Coordinates of N, CA, C and O in Angstrom, one line a residue:
V1 N 28.1 -7.8 -9.4 CA 28.6 -6.4 -9.4 C 28.6 -5.7 -8.1 O 29.2 -4.7 -7.9
G2 N 28.0 -6.4 -7.1 CA 28.1 -5.8 -5.7 C 27.7 -6.8 -4.7 O 27.2 -7.9 -5.0
E3 N 27.9 -6.4 -3.4 CA 27.6 -7.3 -2.3 C 27.2 -6.4 -1.1 O 27.8 -5.3 -0.9
A4 N 26.2 -6.9 -0.4 CA 25.8 -6.1 0.8 C 25.6 -7.0 2.0 O 25.3 -8.2 1.8
E5 N 25.8 -6.5 3.2 CA 25.7 -7.2 4.4 C 24.4 -7.0 5.1 O 24.1 -7.7 6.1
S6 N 23.7 -5.9 4.7 CA 22.4 -5.6 5.4 C 21.4 -5.2 4.4 O 21.7 -4.9 3.2
G7 N 20.1 -5.1 4.8 CA 19.1 -4.7 3.9 C 19.3 -3.3 3.4 O 19.0 -3.0 2.2
Q8 N 19.7 -2.4 4.3 CA 19.9 -1.0 3.9 C 21.0 -1.0 2.8 O 20.9 -0.2 1.8
E9 N 22.1 -1.7 3.0 CA 23.2 -1.7 2.1 C 22.7 -2.3 0.7 O 23.1 -1.8 -0.3
A10 N 21.8 -3.3 0.8 CA 21.3 -3.9 -0.5 C 20.5 -2.9 -1.3 O 20.6 -2.8 -2.5
V11 N 19.7 -2.1 -0.6 CA 18.9 -1.1 -1.2 C 19.8 -0.1 -1.9 O 19.6 0.3 -3.0
A12 N 20.8 0.4 -1.1 CA 21.7 1.4 -1.6 C 22.5 0.9 -2.8 O 22.7 1.6 -3.8
Q13 N 23.0 -0.3 -2.7 CA 23.8 -0.9 -3.8 C 22.9 -1.1 -5.0 O 23.4 -0.8 -6.2
A14 N 21.7 -1.5 -4.9 CA 20.8 -1.7 -6.0 C 20.5 -0.4 -6.7 O 20.5 -0.3 -7.9
E15 N 20.3 0.7 -5.9 CA 20.1 2.0 -6.5 C 21.3 2.5 -7.2 O 21.2 3.1 -8.3
T16 N 22.4 2.3 -6.7 CA 23.7 2.8 -7.3 C 24.1 2.0 -8.5 O 24.4 2.5 -9.6
L17 N 24.1 0.6 -8.4 CA 24.6 -0.3 -9.4 C 23.6 -0.7 -10.5 O 24.0 -1.1 -11.6
Q18 N 22.3 -0.6 -10.2 CA 21.2 -1.0 -11.1 C 21.5 -2.3 -11.8 O 21.5 -2.4 -13.0
P19 N 21.6 -3.4 -10.9 CA 21.8 -4.7 -11.6 C 20.6 -5.2 -12.2 O 19.5 -4.7 -11.9
D20 N 20.7 -6.2 -13.0 CA 19.5 -6.9 -13.6 C 18.8 -7.7 -12.6 O 17.6 -7.8 -12.6
V21 N 19.6 -8.4 -11.7 CA 19.1 -9.3 -10.7 C 19.8 -9.1 -9.4 O 21.0 -8.8 -9.3
V22 N 19.0 -9.2 -8.3 CA 19.5 -9.2 -7.0 C 19.2 -10.5 -6.3 O 18.0 -10.9 -6.3
L23 N 20.2 -11.1 -5.7 CA 20.0 -12.3 -4.9 C 19.9 -11.8 -3.4 O 20.8 -11.2 -2.9
M24 N 18.7 -12.1 -2.8 CA 18.4 -11.5 -1.5 C 18.1 -12.6 -0.4 O 17.4 -13.5 -0.8
D25 N 18.6 -12.5 0.8 CA 18.3 -13.4 1.9 C 17.1 -12.7 2.6 O 17.1 -11.4 2.7
I26 N 16.3 -13.5 3.3 CA 15.2 -12.9 4.1 C 15.8 -12.3 5.4 O 15.5 -11.2 5.8
Q27 N 16.7 -13.1 6.1 CA 17.2 -12.6 7.3 C 18.5 -11.8 7.1 O 19.5 -12.4 6.7
M28 N 18.4 -10.5 7.4 CA 19.6 -9.7 7.2 C 19.6 -8.7 8.4 O 18.6 -8.4 9.0
P29 N 20.8 -8.3 8.8 CA 20.8 -7.3 9.9 C 20.1 -6.0 9.5 O 20.1 -5.6 8.3
G30 N 19.6 -5.3 10.5 CA 18.9 -4.1 10.2 C 17.6 -4.4 9.5 O 16.7 -5.1 10.0
M31 N 17.5 -3.8 8.3 CA 16.3 -4.1 7.5 C 16.3 -5.5 6.9 O 17.3 -5.9 6.3
N32 N 15.2 -6.2 7.0 CA 15.2 -7.6 6.5 C 15.1 -7.6 5.0 O 14.8 -6.6 4.4
G33 N 15.3 -8.8 4.4 CA 15.2 -8.9 3.0 C 13.9 -8.6 2.3 O 13.8 -8.2 1.2
I34 N 12.8 -8.9 3.1 CA 11.5 -8.6 2.5 C 11.3 -7.1 2.3 O 10.9 -6.6 1.3
D35 N 11.6 -6.3 3.4 CA 11.5 -4.9 3.3 C 12.5 -4.3 2.3 O 12.1 -3.4 1.5
A36 N 13.7 -4.8 2.2 CA 14.7 -4.4 1.2 C 14.2 -4.7 -0.2 O 14.3 -3.8 -1.1
T37 N 13.6 -5.8 -0.4 CA 13.0 -6.2 -1.7 C 11.9 -5.2 -2.1 O 11.9 -4.7 -3.2
R38 N 11.0 -4.9 -1.2 CA 9.9 -3.9 -1.4 C 10.5 -2.6 -1.9 O 10.0 -2.0 -2.8
Q39 N 11.5 -2.1 -1.2 CA 12.1 -0.8 -1.5 C 12.8 -0.8 -2.9 O 12.7 0.1 -3.7
I40 N 13.5 -1.9 -3.1 CA 14.2 -2.0 -4.4 C 13.2 -2.0 -5.6 O 13.4 -1.3 -6.6
V41 N 12.2 -2.8 -5.4 CA 11.2 -2.9 -6.5 C 10.4 -1.6 -6.7 O 10.0 -1.3 -7.8
Q42 N 10.1 -0.9 -5.6 CA 9.4 0.3 -5.7 C 10.2 1.4 -6.5 O 9.7 2.1 -7.3
T43 N 11.5 1.5 -6.2 CA 12.4 2.5 -6.8 C 12.9 2.0 -8.1 O 13.2 2.9 -9.0
S44 N 13.1 0.8 -8.3 CA 13.7 0.2 -9.6 C 12.9 -1.0 -10.0 O 13.5 -2.1 -9.9
P45 N 11.7 -0.9 -10.5 CA 10.9 -2.1 -10.8 C 11.5 -3.0 -11.9 O 11.1 -4.2 -12.0
H46 N 12.5 -2.5 -12.7 CA 13.1 -3.4 -13.7 C 14.1 -4.4 -13.1 O 14.5 -5.3 -13.7
I47 N 14.5 -4.2 -11.8 CA 15.4 -5.1 -11.1 C 14.6 -6.3 -10.6 O 13.6 -6.2 -9.9
G48 N 15.1 -7.5 -11.0 CA 14.4 -8.7 -10.6 C 15.1 -9.2 -9.3 O 16.3 -9.4 -9.2
V49 N 14.3 -9.4 -8.2 CA 14.8 -9.8 -6.9 C 14.5 -11.3 -6.8 O 13.3 -11.7 -7.0
I50 N 15.5 -12.1 -6.4 CA 15.3 -13.5 -6.1 C 15.6 -13.7 -4.6 O 16.7 -13.4 -4.2
M51 N 14.7 -14.3 -3.9 CA 15.0 -14.7 -2.5 C 15.8 -16.0 -2.5 O 15.4 -17.0 -3.2
V52 N 16.9 -16.0 -1.9 CA 17.7 -17.2 -1.7 C 17.9 -17.4 -0.2 O 18.6 -16.7 0.4
T53 N 17.1 -18.4 0.3 CA 17.0 -18.4 1.8 C 16.7 -19.9 2.2 O 16.5 -20.7 1.4
M54 N 16.8 -20.1 3.5 CA 16.5 -21.4 4.1 C 15.0 -21.5 4.4 O 14.5 -22.6 4.7
F55 N 14.3 -20.4 4.5 CA 12.9 -20.3 4.9 C 12.0 -20.8 3.8 O 11.9 -20.1 2.7
E56 N 11.2 -21.9 4.0 CA 10.3 -22.3 3.0 C 8.9 -22.3 3.5 O 8.0 -22.9 2.9
D57 N 8.6 -21.7 4.6 CA 7.3 -21.6 5.1 C 6.4 -20.7 4.3 O 6.9 -19.8 3.6
D58 N 5.1 -21.0 4.3 CA 4.2 -20.2 3.4 C 4.2 -18.7 3.7 O 4.2 -17.9 2.8
D59 N 4.3 -18.3 5.0 CA 4.4 -16.9 5.3 C 5.6 -16.2 4.6 O 5.4 -15.1 4.1
S60 N 6.7 -16.8 4.7 CA 7.9 -16.2 4.1 C 7.8 -16.1 2.6 O 8.1 -15.1 2.0
V61 N 7.3 -17.2 1.9 CA 7.2 -17.2 0.5 C 6.2 -16.1 0.0 O 6.5 -15.4 -0.9
F62 N 5.0 -16.1 0.7 CA 4.0 -15.1 0.3 C 4.4 -13.7 0.6 O 4.1 -12.8 -0.2
A63 N 5.1 -13.5 1.7 CA 5.6 -12.1 2.0 C 6.6 -11.7 1.0 O 6.6 -10.5 0.5
A64 N 7.5 -12.6 0.5 CA 8.4 -12.2 -0.5 C 7.7 -11.9 -1.8 O 8.1 -10.9 -2.5
M65 N 6.7 -12.7 -2.2 CA 6.0 -12.4 -3.4 C 5.2 -11.1 -3.3 O 5.2 -10.3 -4.3
R66 N 4.6 -10.8 -2.2 CA 3.9 -9.5 -2.0 C 4.9 -8.4 -2.1 O 4.5 -7.3 -2.6
A67 N 6.1 -8.6 -1.6 CA 7.1 -7.5 -1.7 C 7.6 -7.3 -3.1 O 8.2 -6.2 -3.4
G68 N 7.4 -8.2 -4.0 CA 7.8 -8.0 -5.4 C 8.9 -9.0 -5.9 O 9.4 -8.8 -7.0
A69 N 9.3 -9.9 -5.1 CA 10.3 -10.9 -5.5 C 9.8 -11.7 -6.7 O 8.6 -12.1 -6.7
R70 N 10.6 -11.9 -7.7 CA 10.2 -12.6 -8.9 C 10.8 -14.0 -8.9 O 10.6 -14.8 -9.8
G71 N 11.5 -14.4 -7.8 CA 12.1 -15.7 -7.7 C 12.3 -16.0 -6.3 O 12.4 -15.2 -5.4
Y72 N 12.3 -17.3 -5.9 CA 12.4 -17.8 -4.6 C 13.1 -19.2 -4.6 O 12.5 -20.1 -5.2
V73 N 14.3 -19.2 -4.1 CA 15.0 -20.5 -4.2 C 15.6 -20.8 -2.8 O 16.1 -19.9 -2.1
L74 N 15.5 -22.1 -2.5 CA 16.1 -22.5 -1.2 C 17.6 -22.6 -1.3 O 18.1 -23.0 -2.4
K75 N 18.3 -22.3 -0.2 CA 19.8 -22.3 -0.2 C 20.4 -23.7 -0.6 O 21.5 -23.7 -1.1
G76 N 19.6 -24.7 -0.4 CA 20.1 -26.1 -0.8 C 20.0 -26.4 -2.3 O 20.3 -27.5 -2.7
A77 N 19.4 -25.5 -3.1 CA 19.2 -25.8 -4.5 C 20.5 -26.0 -5.2 O 21.6 -25.4 -4.8
D78 N 20.5 -26.9 -6.2 CA 21.7 -27.2 -6.9 C 22.0 -26.0 -7.9 O 21.2 -25.2 -8.2
Q79 N 23.2 -26.1 -8.4 CA 23.7 -25.0 -9.3 C 22.8 -24.8 -10.5 O 22.6 -23.7 -11.0
E80 N 22.4 -25.9 -11.1 CA 21.5 -25.9 -12.3 C 20.2 -25.1 -12.1 O 19.8 -24.3 -12.9
E81 N 19.6 -25.4 -10.9 CA 18.3 -24.8 -10.6 C 18.5 -23.3 -10.3 O 17.8 -22.4 -10.8
M82 N 19.6 -23.0 -9.6 CA 19.9 -21.6 -9.3 C 20.1 -20.8 -10.6 O 19.6 -19.7 -10.8
L83 N 20.9 -21.3 -11.5 CA 21.2 -20.7 -12.8 C 19.9 -20.5 -13.6 O 19.7 -19.4 -14.2
R84 N 19.1 -21.5 -13.6 CA 17.8 -21.4 -14.3 C 16.9 -20.3 -13.8 O 16.4 -19.5 -14.6
V85 N 16.8 -20.1 -12.5 CA 16.0 -19.1 -11.9 C 16.6 -17.7 -12.2 O 15.9 -16.8 -12.6
I86 N 17.9 -17.6 -12.0 CA 18.6 -16.3 -12.3 C 18.4 -15.9 -13.8 O 18.0 -14.7 -14.0
Q87 N 18.6 -16.8 -14.7 CA 18.4 -16.5 -16.1 C 16.9 -16.1 -16.4 O 16.7 -15.1 -17.2
A88 N 16.0 -16.8 -15.8 CA 14.6 -16.5 -16.1 C 14.2 -15.1 -15.5 O 13.6 -14.3 -16.2
V89 N 14.6 -14.8 -14.3 CA 14.3 -13.5 -13.7 C 15.0 -12.4 -14.5 O 14.5 -11.3 -14.7
A90 N 16.2 -12.6 -15.0 CA 17.0 -11.6 -15.8 C 16.2 -11.3 -17.1 O 16.3 -10.2 -17.6
R91 N 15.5 -12.3 -17.6 CA 14.7 -12.1 -18.8 C 13.3 -11.5 -18.5 O 12.5 -11.3 -19.4
G92 N 13.1 -11.2 -17.2 CA 11.8 -10.5 -16.9 C 10.7 -11.5 -16.4 O 9.6 -11.1 -16.2
E93 N 11.1 -12.8 -16.3 CA 10.1 -13.8 -15.9 C 10.1 -14.0 -14.4 O 11.0 -13.5 -13.7
A94 N 9.1 -14.7 -13.9 CA 9.1 -15.0 -12.5 C 9.3 -16.5 -12.5 O 8.6 -17.3 -13.2
L95 N 10.2 -17.0 -11.6 CA 10.4 -18.4 -11.5 C 10.8 -18.8 -10.1 O 11.5 -18.1 -9.4
F96 N 10.2 -19.9 -9.6 CA 10.4 -20.3 -8.2 C 11.0 -21.7 -8.2 O 10.7 -22.5 -9.1
G97 N 12.0 -21.9 -7.3 CA 12.6 -23.2 -7.3 C 11.6 -24.3 -7.1 O 10.5 -24.1 -6.7
S98 N 12.0 -25.5 -7.5 CA 11.1 -26.7 -7.5 C 10.4 -26.9 -6.2 O 9.2 -27.2 -6.1
A99 N 11.1 -26.8 -5.1 CA 10.5 -27.0 -3.7 C 9.5 -26.0 -3.4 O 8.4 -26.3 -2.9
I100 N 9.7 -24.7 -3.8 CA 8.8 -23.7 -3.6 C 7.6 -23.8 -4.5 O 6.4 -23.6 -4.1
A101 N 7.8 -24.2 -5.8 CA 6.7 -24.4 -6.7 C 5.8 -25.5 -6.2 O 4.5 -25.3 -6.3
L102 N 6.3 -26.5 -5.7 CA 5.5 -27.6 -5.1 C 4.6 -27.1 -3.9 O 3.5 -27.4 -3.8
R103 N 5.2 -26.3 -3.1 CA 4.5 -25.7 -1.9 C 3.4 -24.8 -2.4 O 2.3 -24.9 -1.9
L104 N 3.7 -24.0 -3.4 CA 2.6 -23.1 -3.9 C 1.5 -23.8 -4.5 O 0.3 -23.5 -4.3
T105 N 1.8 -24.8 -5.4 CA 0.8 -25.7 -6.0 C -0.1 -26.4 -4.9 O -1.3 -26.3 -5.0
S106 N 0.6 -26.9 -3.9 CA -0.1 -27.6 -2.9 C -1.0 -26.6 -2.1 O -2.2 -26.9 -1.8
F107 N -0.5 -25.5 -1.8 CA -1.3 -24.5 -1.0 C -2.5 -24.1 -1.8 O -3.6 -24.1 -1.2
F108 N -2.4 -23.7 -3.1 CA -3.6 -23.3 -3.8 C -4.5 -24.4 -4.1 O -5.8 -24.2 -4.1
N109 N -4.1 -25.6 -4.4 CA -5.0 -26.7 -4.6 C -5.7 -27.1 -3.3 O -6.9 -27.3 -3.3
H110 N -5.0 -27.0 -2.1 CA -5.7 -27.3 -0.8 C -6.7 -26.2 -0.6 O -7.8 -26.5 -0.1
S111 N -6.5 -24.9 -0.8 CA -7.4 -23.9 -0.6 C -8.7 -24.0 -1.4 O -9.8 -23.9 -1.0
K112 N -8.5 -24.4 -2.7 CA -9.6 -24.6 -3.6 C -10.5 -25.7 -3.2 O -11.7 -25.7 -3.2
T113 N -9.8 -26.8 -2.7 CA -10.6 -28.0 -2.3 C -11.4 -27.7 -1.0 O -12.6 -28.0 -0.9
I114 N -10.8 -27.0 -0.1 CA -11.5 -26.6 1.1 C -12.7 -25.7 0.8 O -13.8 -25.9 1.3
A115 N -12.5 -24.7 -0.1 CA -13.5 -23.7 -0.4 C -14.7 -24.4 -1.1 O -15.8 -24.2 -0.8
S116 N -14.4 -25.3 -2.1 CA -15.4 -25.9 -2.8 C -16.2 -27.0 -2.0 O -17.4 -27.2 -2.2
D117 N -15.5 -27.6 -1.1 CA -16.1 -28.6 -0.2 C -17.0 -27.9 0.9 O -18.1 -28.3 1.1
A118 N -16.5 -26.8 1.5 CA -17.2 -26.1 2.5 C -18.3 -25.2 2.0 O -19.3 -25.0 2.7
F119 N -18.0 -24.6 0.8 CA -19.0 -23.6 0.3 C -19.3 -23.9 -1.1 O -18.9 -23.2 -2.1
P120 N -20.0 -25.0 -1.4 CA -20.3 -25.5 -2.7 C -21.1 -24.5 -3.6 O -21.1 -24.6 -4.8
D121 N -21.9 -23.7 -2.9 CA -22.8 -22.7 -3.7 C -22.0 -21.6 -4.2 O -22.5 -20.8 -5.1
L122 N -20.8 -21.3 -3.8 CA -20.0 -20.2 -4.3 C -19.3 -20.5 -5.6 O -18.9 -21.6 -5.8
T123 N -19.3 -19.5 -6.5 CA -18.6 -19.7 -7.7 C -17.1 -19.7 -7.4 O -16.6 -19.3 -6.3
G124 N -16.3 -20.1 -8.4 CA -14.8 -20.1 -8.2 C -14.3 -18.7 -7.8 O -13.4 -18.6 -6.9
R125 N -14.8 -17.7 -8.5 CA -14.3 -16.3 -8.2 C -14.8 -15.9 -6.7 O -14.0 -15.3 -6.0
E126 N -16.0 -16.3 -6.3 CA -16.4 -16.0 -5.0 C -15.6 -16.7 -4.0 O -15.3 -16.2 -2.9
Q127 N -15.2 -18.0 -4.3 CA -14.3 -18.7 -3.3 C -13.0 -18.1 -3.2 O -12.4 -18.0 -2.1
E128 N -12.4 -17.6 -4.3 CA -11.2 -16.9 -4.3 C -11.3 -15.6 -3.5 O -10.4 -15.3 -2.7
L129 N -12.3 -14.9 -3.6 CA -12.6 -13.7 -2.9 C -12.7 -14.0 -1.4 O -12.2 -13.3 -0.5
L130 N -13.5 -15.0 -1.1 CA -13.7 -15.4 0.3 C -12.3 -15.8 1.0 O -12.1 -15.4 2.1
H131 N -11.5 -16.5 0.2 CA -10.2 -16.8 0.8 C -9.4 -15.6 1.1 O -8.8 -15.5 2.2
L132 N -9.4 -14.6 0.2 CA -8.7 -13.3 0.5 C -9.3 -12.6 1.7 O -8.6 -12.0 2.5
L133 N -10.6 -12.6 1.8 CA -11.3 -12.0 2.9 C -10.9 -12.6 4.2 O -10.6 -12.0 5.2
A134 N -10.8 -14.0 4.2 CA -10.4 -14.7 5.4 C -9.0 -14.4 5.8 O -8.6 -14.6 6.9
Q135 N -8.2 -14.0 4.8 CA -6.8 -13.6 5.1 C -6.7 -12.2 5.8 O -5.7 -11.8 6.2
G136 N -7.9 -11.5 5.8 CA -7.9 -10.2 6.5 C -7.7 -9.0 5.5 O -7.5 -7.9 6.0
L137 N -7.8 -9.3 4.2 CA -7.6 -8.2 3.3 C -8.8 -7.3 3.2 O -9.9 -7.8 3.4
S138 N -8.6 -6.0 3.0 CA -9.6 -5.0 2.9 C -10.2 -5.1 1.5 O -9.6 -5.8 0.6
N139 N -11.4 -4.5 1.3 CA -12.0 -4.5 -0.1 C -11.0 -3.9 -1.1 O -10.8 -4.5 -2.2
Q140 N -10.3 -2.8 -0.7 CA -9.3 -2.2 -1.7 C -8.2 -3.2 -2.0 O -7.8 -3.3 -3.1
E141 N -7.7 -3.9 -1.0 CA -6.6 -4.8 -1.2 C -7.0 -6.0 -2.1 O -6.3 -6.5 -2.9
I142 N -8.3 -6.5 -1.8 CA -8.8 -7.5 -2.7 C -9.0 -7.1 -4.1 O -8.6 -7.8 -5.0
A143 N -9.5 -5.9 -4.3 CA -9.6 -5.3 -5.6 C -8.3 -5.2 -6.4 O -8.2 -5.6 -7.5
T144 N -7.3 -4.7 -5.6 CA -6.0 -4.6 -6.2 C -5.4 -6.0 -6.6 O -4.9 -6.2 -7.7
R145 N -5.5 -6.9 -5.7 CA -5.0 -8.3 -5.9 C -5.6 -9.0 -7.1 O -5.0 -9.6 -7.9
L146 N -7.0 -8.8 -7.2 CA -7.7 -9.5 -8.3 C -7.9 -8.6 -9.6 O -8.6 -9.1 -10.5
F147 N -7.4 -7.4 -9.6 CA -7.5 -6.5 -10.7 C -9.0 -6.2 -11.1 O -9.4 -6.3 -12.2
I148 N -9.8 -5.9 -10.0 CA -11.2 -5.6 -10.2 C -11.4 -4.3 -9.4 O -10.6 -3.8 -8.7
T149 N -12.6 -3.7 -9.6 CA -13.0 -2.5 -8.9 C -13.5 -2.8 -7.5 O -13.9 -3.9 -7.2
N150 N -13.5 -1.8 -6.7 CA -14.1 -1.9 -5.4 C -15.6 -2.3 -5.5 O -16.1 -3.0 -4.7
K151 N -16.3 -1.7 -6.4 CA -17.7 -2.0 -6.6 C -17.9 -3.5 -6.9 O -18.8 -4.1 -6.4
T152 N -17.0 -4.0 -7.7 CA -17.1 -5.5 -8.1 C -16.9 -6.3 -6.8 O -17.6 -7.3 -6.6
V153 N -15.9 -5.9 -6.0 CA -15.7 -6.6 -4.7 C -16.9 -6.5 -3.9 O -17.3 -7.6 -3.3
R154 N -17.5 -5.4 -3.7 CA -18.7 -5.2 -2.9 C -19.9 -6.1 -3.4 O -20.6 -6.8 -2.7
N155 N -20.0 -6.2 -4.8 CA -21.1 -7.0 -5.3 C -20.8 -8.5 -5.0 O -21.7 -9.3 -4.7
H156 N -19.5 -8.9 -5.2 CA -19.2 -10.3 -4.9 C -19.4 -10.6 -3.4 O -20.0 -11.7 -3.1
L157 N -19.0 -9.7 -2.5 CA -19.2 -9.9 -1.1 C -20.7 -10.0 -0.8 O -21.1 -10.9 0.0
S158 N -21.5 -9.2 -1.4 CA -23.0 -9.3 -1.1 C -23.5 -10.7 -1.5 O -24.3 -11.3 -0.8
N159 N -23.1 -11.2 -2.7 CA -23.5 -12.5 -3.1 C -23.0 -13.6 -2.2 O -23.7 -14.5 -1.8
I160 N -21.7 -13.5 -1.7 CA -21.1 -14.4 -0.8 C -21.9 -14.4 0.5 O -22.3 -15.5 1.0
F161 N -22.2 -13.3 1.0 CA -22.9 -13.2 2.3 C -24.3 -13.8 2.2 O -24.8 -14.6 3.1
N162 N -25.0 -13.6 1.0 CA -26.3 -14.2 0.8 C -26.2 -15.7 0.8 O -27.0 -16.4 1.4
K163 N -25.3 -16.2 0.0 CA -25.1 -17.7 -0.2 C -24.7 -18.3 1.1 O -25.1 -19.5 1.4
M164 N -23.9 -17.6 1.9 CA -23.4 -18.2 3.2 C -24.4 -18.0 4.3 O -24.2 -18.5 5.4
Q165 N -25.4 -17.2 4.0 CA -26.4 -16.8 5.0 C -25.8 -16.1 6.2 O -26.1 -16.5 7.4
V166 N -25.0 -15.1 6.0 CA -24.4 -14.3 7.0 C -24.7 -12.9 6.8 O -25.1 -12.5 5.7
T167 N -24.6 -12.0 7.8 CA -25.0 -10.6 7.7 C -23.8 -9.7 7.4 O -24.1 -8.6 7.0
D168 N -22.6 -10.1 7.7 CA -21.5 -9.2 7.6 C -20.2 -10.0 7.3 O -20.1 -11.2 7.4
R169 N -19.1 -9.2 7.1 CA -17.8 -9.8 6.8 C -17.2 -10.6 8.0 O -16.5 -11.6 7.8
V170 N -17.5 -10.1 9.2 CA -17.0 -10.8 10.4 C -17.5 -12.2 10.4 O -16.7 -13.2 10.6
Q171 N -18.8 -12.4 10.2 CA -19.4 -13.7 10.2 C -18.9 -14.6 9.1 O -18.6 -15.8 9.3
A172 N -18.7 -14.0 7.9 CA -18.1 -14.7 6.8 C -16.7 -15.1 7.0 O -16.3 -16.3 6.8
I173 N -15.9 -14.3 7.6 CA -14.5 -14.6 8.0 C -14.5 -15.8 9.0 O -13.7 -16.7 8.8
I174 N -15.3 -15.7 10.0 CA -15.3 -16.7 11.0 C -15.7 -18.1 10.4 O -15.0 -19.1 10.6
Q175 N -16.7 -18.1 9.5 CA -17.1 -19.4 8.9 C -16.0 -19.9 7.9 O -15.6 -21.0 7.9
A176 N -15.4 -18.9 7.2 CA -14.3 -19.3 6.3 C -13.1 -19.9 7.0 O -12.5 -20.9 6.7
R177 N -12.7 -19.2 8.1 CA -11.5 -19.7 8.9 C -11.8 -21.0 9.6 O -11.0 -21.8 9.7
N178 N -13.1 -21.2 10.0 CA -13.5 -22.4 10.6 C -13.4 -23.6 9.6 O -13.2 -24.7 10.0
A179 N -13.6 -23.2 8.3 CA -13.5 -24.2 7.3 C -12.0 -24.4 6.8 O -11.8 -25.2 5.9
G180 N -11.1 -23.6 7.3 CA -9.7 -23.8 6.9 C -9.2 -22.8 6.0 O -8.0 -22.9 5.5
L181 N -9.9 -21.8 5.6 CA -9.5 -20.8 4.7 C -8.7 -19.7 5.4 O -8.9 -19.5 6.6
G182 N -7.9 -18.9 4.7 CA -7.3 -17.8 5.3 C -5.9 -18.2 5.9 O -5.2 -17.4 6.4

């Protein structure tokens, strides 16, 4: 129903046309696709944004997900895969192309293995929290991401610090990053 050449145009078109699905590239003139996605999702959360891009690095994928993209497909995807993702996102689902799904699975499996090997005393939830801490997230950001309260985050951090035998978050982050987390 519409086409845009820049991130600003994509935001304006989405607001005016209210499509079910937006196909967005990450690299666009002016405002990039990540920022455009964030704005579209904030003003029209019912619009499903799918990133269609050449970038398959972890930073791009996770930035798109944090911005609210519900799909991520590489430009080399075949017509069948593209159609499957568009239809799923139009139904309100989140779906990532096969190459991206493999990257996500690999990333999370690798992180869990590192955390359980390096910090065997930590529970699964504590390992998950330590990983987010090592990424530099604040307590509030961790609480929001994990759908828990700030107090629960503080309690988990206290347990983590005790088990890791560290006195503060800086020392915990250093140990976690040295172990490959974050």
